[in-house]
């Protein structure tokens, strides 16, 4: 968990690393660090499971990363394996690209709410202390450490802090590392369909 010290009558939790943001990036960093023997605290303003707008598609590379983290498909509600990709041109021409058969899983779809919760559970299992539902409300830096004030918890201090709290990262703003004039990079749209039948086994890509 870390060491609890008191400075000026204020309790401060000292750990090796504070991770702000419990999504896949933050949770993965926490898992790797905890496995390496570091004392890690993860904080996130959202209580998991929580949703994110996303295409929900998992590539072969992402699947290998999840395997390394110990995240199994059966732990993710709504996990659906994909056995082929169908690429559609602007003219409507469609090419079917079957994925290798009998050689493992190469693509899948999983709802972000369930997937992100499972990845965060992997961080817990590795030994990281997770405080979801607790936002980082401020952060100050010193030559030796970063002190993060966490809603409902108090102050957490560490030599290192990882900002994994999204494109509009409050942590980046707290420590003065925001990008002037930043307006965001991407926009996302998602819709779910029911009763699709066998077409649901393919990953469709439209150009």
Tab-separated table of C-alpha atoms in Angstrom:
chain	number	residue	atom	x	y	z
A	1	UNK	CA	0.000	0.000	0.000
A	2	UNK	CA	2.774	2.441	0.919
A	3	UNK	CA	3.970	4.401	3.927
A	4	UNK	CA	1.748	6.823	5.825
A	5	UNK	CA	3.491	9.902	7.176
A	6	UNK	CA	2.138	13.023	8.856
A	7	UNK	CA	3.357	16.481	7.820
A	8	UNK	CA	1.892	19.562	9.503
A	9	UNK	CA	-0.864	17.362	10.956
A	10	UNK	CA	-1.798	16.234	7.422
A	11	UNK	CA	-1.529	12.496	6.656
A	12	UNK	CA	0.355	11.783	3.442
A	13	UNK	CA	0.515	8.377	1.797
A	14	UNK	CA	3.947	7.728	0.282
A	15	UNK	CA	4.225	5.234	-2.594
A	16	UNK	CA	6.565	4.607	-5.513
A	17	UNK	CA	4.182	5.642	-8.296
A	18	UNK	CA	0.800	7.339	-8.537
A	19	UNK	CA	-1.204	6.538	-11.663
A	20	UNK	CA	-3.951	9.038	-12.456
A	21	UNK	CA	-6.465	7.302	-14.724
A	22	UNK	CA	-7.607	3.693	-14.445
A	23	UNK	CA	-8.351	3.003	-18.113
A	24	UNK	CA	-6.350	0.432	-20.099
A	25	UNK	CA	-3.205	2.596	-20.318
A	26	UNK	CA	-3.106	3.456	-16.625
A	27	UNK	CA	-4.155	-0.013	-15.484
A	28	UNK	CA	-1.538	-1.665	-17.690
A	29	UNK	CA	1.202	0.615	-16.370
A	30	UNK	CA	0.087	-0.161	-12.816
A	31	UNK	CA	0.124	-3.904	-13.487
A	32	UNK	CA	3.642	-3.873	-14.930
A	33	UNK	CA	4.974	-1.724	-12.083
A	34	UNK	CA	3.267	-3.750	-9.358
A	35	UNK	CA	4.659	-6.973	-10.810
A	36	UNK	CA	8.094	-5.358	-10.646
A	37	UNK	CA	7.622	-4.858	-6.916
A	38	UNK	CA	6.703	-1.190	-6.883
A	39	UNK	CA	4.074	0.289	-4.566
A	40	UNK	CA	1.458	1.704	-6.915
A	41	UNK	CA	-1.733	3.665	-6.289
A	42	UNK	CA	-4.261	4.141	-9.104
A	43	UNK	CA	-6.941	6.831	-8.865
A	44	UNK	CA	-9.784	7.554	-11.275
A	45	UNK	CA	-12.754	9.879	-10.953
A	46	UNK	CA	-15.075	7.221	-12.435
A	47	UNK	CA	-16.295	4.152	-10.582
A	48	UNK	CA	-15.699	1.049	-12.714
A	49	UNK	CA	-17.264	-0.440	-14.712
A	50	UNK	CA	-17.702	2.721	-16.736
A	51	UNK	CA	-18.196	3.116	-20.467
A	52	UNK	CA	-16.101	4.828	-23.139
A	53	UNK	CA	-17.168	5.593	-26.691
A	54	UNK	CA	-15.012	3.302	-28.812
A	55	UNK	CA	-15.183	0.911	-31.740
A	56	UNK	CA	-14.669	-1.962	-29.256
A	57	UNK	CA	-12.419	-3.828	-31.725
A	58	UNK	CA	-9.335	-5.679	-30.468
A	59	UNK	CA	-6.468	-6.342	-32.863
A	60	UNK	CA	-4.064	-9.261	-32.647
A	61	UNK	CA	-1.489	-7.015	-30.943
A	62	UNK	CA	-4.042	-5.894	-28.352
A	63	UNK	CA	-5.044	-9.499	-27.689
A	64	UNK	CA	-1.417	-10.494	-27.030
A	65	UNK	CA	-1.074	-7.590	-24.597
A	66	UNK	CA	-4.233	-8.681	-22.771
A	67	UNK	CA	-2.890	-12.238	-22.536
A	68	UNK	CA	0.312	-10.913	-20.962
A	69	UNK	CA	-1.795	-9.007	-18.429
A	70	UNK	CA	-3.737	-12.155	-17.591
A	71	UNK	CA	-7.052	-10.841	-18.916
A	72	UNK	CA	-9.025	-13.822	-20.167
A	73	UNK	CA	-12.008	-13.620	-22.570
A	74	UNK	CA	-14.280	-15.382	-20.082
A	75	UNK	CA	-13.702	-12.505	-17.626
A	76	UNK	CA	-15.114	-9.959	-20.090
A	77	UNK	CA	-18.889	-9.935	-20.516
A	78	UNK	CA	-19.890	-9.493	-24.143
A	79	UNK	CA	-16.561	-10.737	-25.555
A	80	UNK	CA	-17.049	-11.911	-29.144
A	81	UNK	CA	-14.377	-13.589	-31.254
A	82	UNK	CA	-13.957	-12.458	-34.878
A	83	UNK	CA	-12.965	-14.955	-37.575
A	84	UNK	CA	-12.735	-12.738	-40.658
A	85	UNK	CA	-12.408	-9.132	-41.768
A	86	UNK	CA	-14.537	-7.657	-44.532
A	87	UNK	CA	-13.158	-4.545	-46.159
A	88	UNK	CA	-15.602	-2.378	-48.134
A	89	UNK	CA	-14.469	0.211	-50.682
A	90	UNK	CA	-16.283	3.527	-51.296
A	91	UNK	CA	-17.864	1.972	-54.414
A	92	UNK	CA	-19.359	-0.838	-52.346
A	93	UNK	CA	-16.943	-3.587	-53.409
A	94	UNK	CA	-16.293	-5.935	-50.472
A	95	UNK	CA	-13.292	-8.190	-49.930
A	96	UNK	CA	-13.437	-11.010	-47.369
A	97	UNK	CA	-10.205	-11.701	-45.497
A	98	UNK	CA	-10.469	-14.849	-43.348
A	99	UNK	CA	-8.239	-14.806	-40.282
A	100	UNK	CA	-5.901	-17.786	-39.674
A	101	UNK	CA	-7.904	-20.808	-38.560
A	102	UNK	CA	-6.763	-23.044	-35.724
A	103	UNK	CA	-3.783	-20.870	-34.819
A	104	UNK	CA	-5.264	-18.825	-31.984
A	105	UNK	CA	-7.382	-15.716	-31.755
A	106	UNK	CA	-6.480	-12.794	-34.002
A	107	UNK	CA	-9.364	-10.360	-33.484
A	108	UNK	CA	-12.261	-9.856	-31.115
A	109	UNK	CA	-14.841	-7.303	-30.017
A	110	UNK	CA	-15.486	-6.454	-26.368
A	111	UNK	CA	-17.598	-3.679	-24.810
A	112	UNK	CA	-15.314	-1.091	-23.245
A	113	UNK	CA	-17.240	-1.032	-19.968
A	114	UNK	CA	-16.520	-4.721	-19.369
A	115	UNK	CA	-13.043	-4.758	-20.891
A	116	UNK	CA	-11.712	-1.768	-18.958
A	117	UNK	CA	-13.018	-3.174	-15.671
A	118	UNK	CA	-11.247	-6.474	-16.366
A	119	UNK	CA	-7.952	-4.723	-17.152
A	120	UNK	CA	-8.252	-2.715	-13.932
A	121	UNK	CA	-8.925	-5.946	-12.030
A	122	UNK	CA	-5.633	-7.262	-13.419
A	123	UNK	CA	-3.872	-4.295	-11.815
A	124	UNK	CA	-5.519	-5.120	-8.496
A	125	UNK	CA	-4.498	-8.764	-8.825
A	126	UNK	CA	-0.912	-7.695	-9.466
A	127	UNK	CA	-0.857	-5.779	-6.183
A	128	UNK	CA	-1.689	-2.208	-7.190
A	129	UNK	CA	-4.032	-0.300	-4.877
A	130	UNK	CA	-6.974	0.992	-6.892
A	131	UNK	CA	-9.199	3.865	-5.806
A	132	UNK	CA	-11.817	4.245	-8.523
A	133	UNK	CA	-14.505	6.815	-7.879
A	134	UNK	CA	-11.872	9.181	-6.452
A	135	UNK	CA	-10.723	12.065	-8.644
A	136	UNK	CA	-7.336	13.745	-8.535
A	137	UNK	CA	-8.254	17.343	-7.723
A	138	UNK	CA	-4.805	18.937	-7.674
A	139	UNK	CA	-1.130	18.123	-7.955
A	140	UNK	CA	2.029	19.939	-6.956
A	141	UNK	CA	5.622	19.126	-7.794
A	142	UNK	CA	8.760	19.402	-5.694
A	143	UNK	CA	12.350	18.544	-6.642
A	144	UNK	CA	11.866	15.128	-5.020
A	145	UNK	CA	8.251	14.162	-5.609
A	146	UNK	CA	4.764	14.858	-6.855
A	147	UNK	CA	1.938	15.316	-4.372
A	148	UNK	CA	-1.495	14.430	-5.698
A	149	UNK	CA	-4.560	15.514	-3.763
A	150	UNK	CA	-7.234	12.866	-4.186
A	151	UNK	CA	-10.906	13.445	-3.499
A	152	UNK	CA	-11.968	11.528	-0.408
A	153	UNK	CA	-8.490	10.125	0.257
A	154	UNK	CA	-6.169	13.024	0.953
A	155	UNK	CA	-2.612	13.425	-0.304
A	156	UNK	CA	-0.653	10.724	-2.111
A	157	UNK	CA	3.041	11.416	-2.697
A	158	UNK	CA	5.433	9.629	-5.028
A	159	UNK	CA	8.675	10.272	-6.922
A	160	UNK	CA	6.795	9.466	-10.123
A	161	UNK	CA	3.289	10.124	-11.416
A	162	UNK	CA	1.759	8.717	-14.594
A	163	UNK	CA	-0.908	10.796	-16.299
A	164	UNK	CA	-3.320	8.395	-17.983
A	165	UNK	CA	-6.387	10.543	-17.503
A	166	UNK	CA	-7.248	11.148	-21.128
A	167	UNK	CA	-6.827	13.731	-23.851
A	168	UNK	CA	-8.106	16.508	-21.582
A	169	UNK	CA	-5.854	15.334	-18.721
A	170	UNK	CA	-6.485	17.402	-15.576
A	171	UNK	CA	-3.136	16.169	-14.225
A	172	UNK	CA	-1.350	17.715	-17.186
A	173	UNK	CA	-3.027	21.010	-16.342
A	174	UNK	CA	-2.191	20.718	-12.637
A	175	UNK	CA	1.533	20.358	-13.314
A	176	UNK	CA	1.610	22.996	-16.073
A	177	UNK	CA	2.234	20.598	-18.951
A	178	UNK	CA	-0.901	21.322	-20.991
A	179	UNK	CA	-0.588	22.036	-24.710
A	180	UNK	CA	-1.623	25.644	-25.490
A	181	UNK	CA	-4.662	25.816	-27.754
A	182	UNK	CA	-5.278	22.069	-27.662
A	183	UNK	CA	-8.699	21.243	-29.127
A	184	UNK	CA	-8.598	17.448	-29.205
A	185	UNK	CA	-7.608	14.912	-31.847
A	186	UNK	CA	-10.440	12.486	-32.489
A	187	UNK	CA	-14.185	12.153	-32.373
A	188	UNK	CA	-15.973	8.825	-31.993
A	189	UNK	CA	-19.395	7.457	-32.819
A	190	UNK	CA	-20.740	4.051	-31.858
A	191	UNK	CA	-23.952	2.123	-32.328
A	192	UNK	CA	-24.929	-1.390	-31.322
A	193	UNK	CA	-27.157	-3.759	-33.313
A	194	UNK	CA	-29.080	-6.858	-32.222
A	195	UNK	CA	-30.117	-10.007	-34.115
A	196	UNK	CA	-27.340	-9.632	-36.704
A	197	UNK	CA	-26.851	-13.386	-37.087
A	198	UNK	CA	-23.640	-14.858	-38.577
A	199	UNK	CA	-22.601	-11.463	-39.929
A	200	UNK	CA	-21.563	-10.630	-36.349
A	201	UNK	CA	-18.584	-12.992	-36.667
A	202	UNK	CA	-16.867	-10.631	-39.119
A	203	UNK	CA	-15.044	-7.368	-38.478
A	204	UNK	CA	-16.345	-4.862	-41.028
A	205	UNK	CA	-14.153	-1.999	-42.221
A	206	UNK	CA	-15.623	0.682	-44.491
A	207	UNK	CA	-13.617	3.196	-46.531
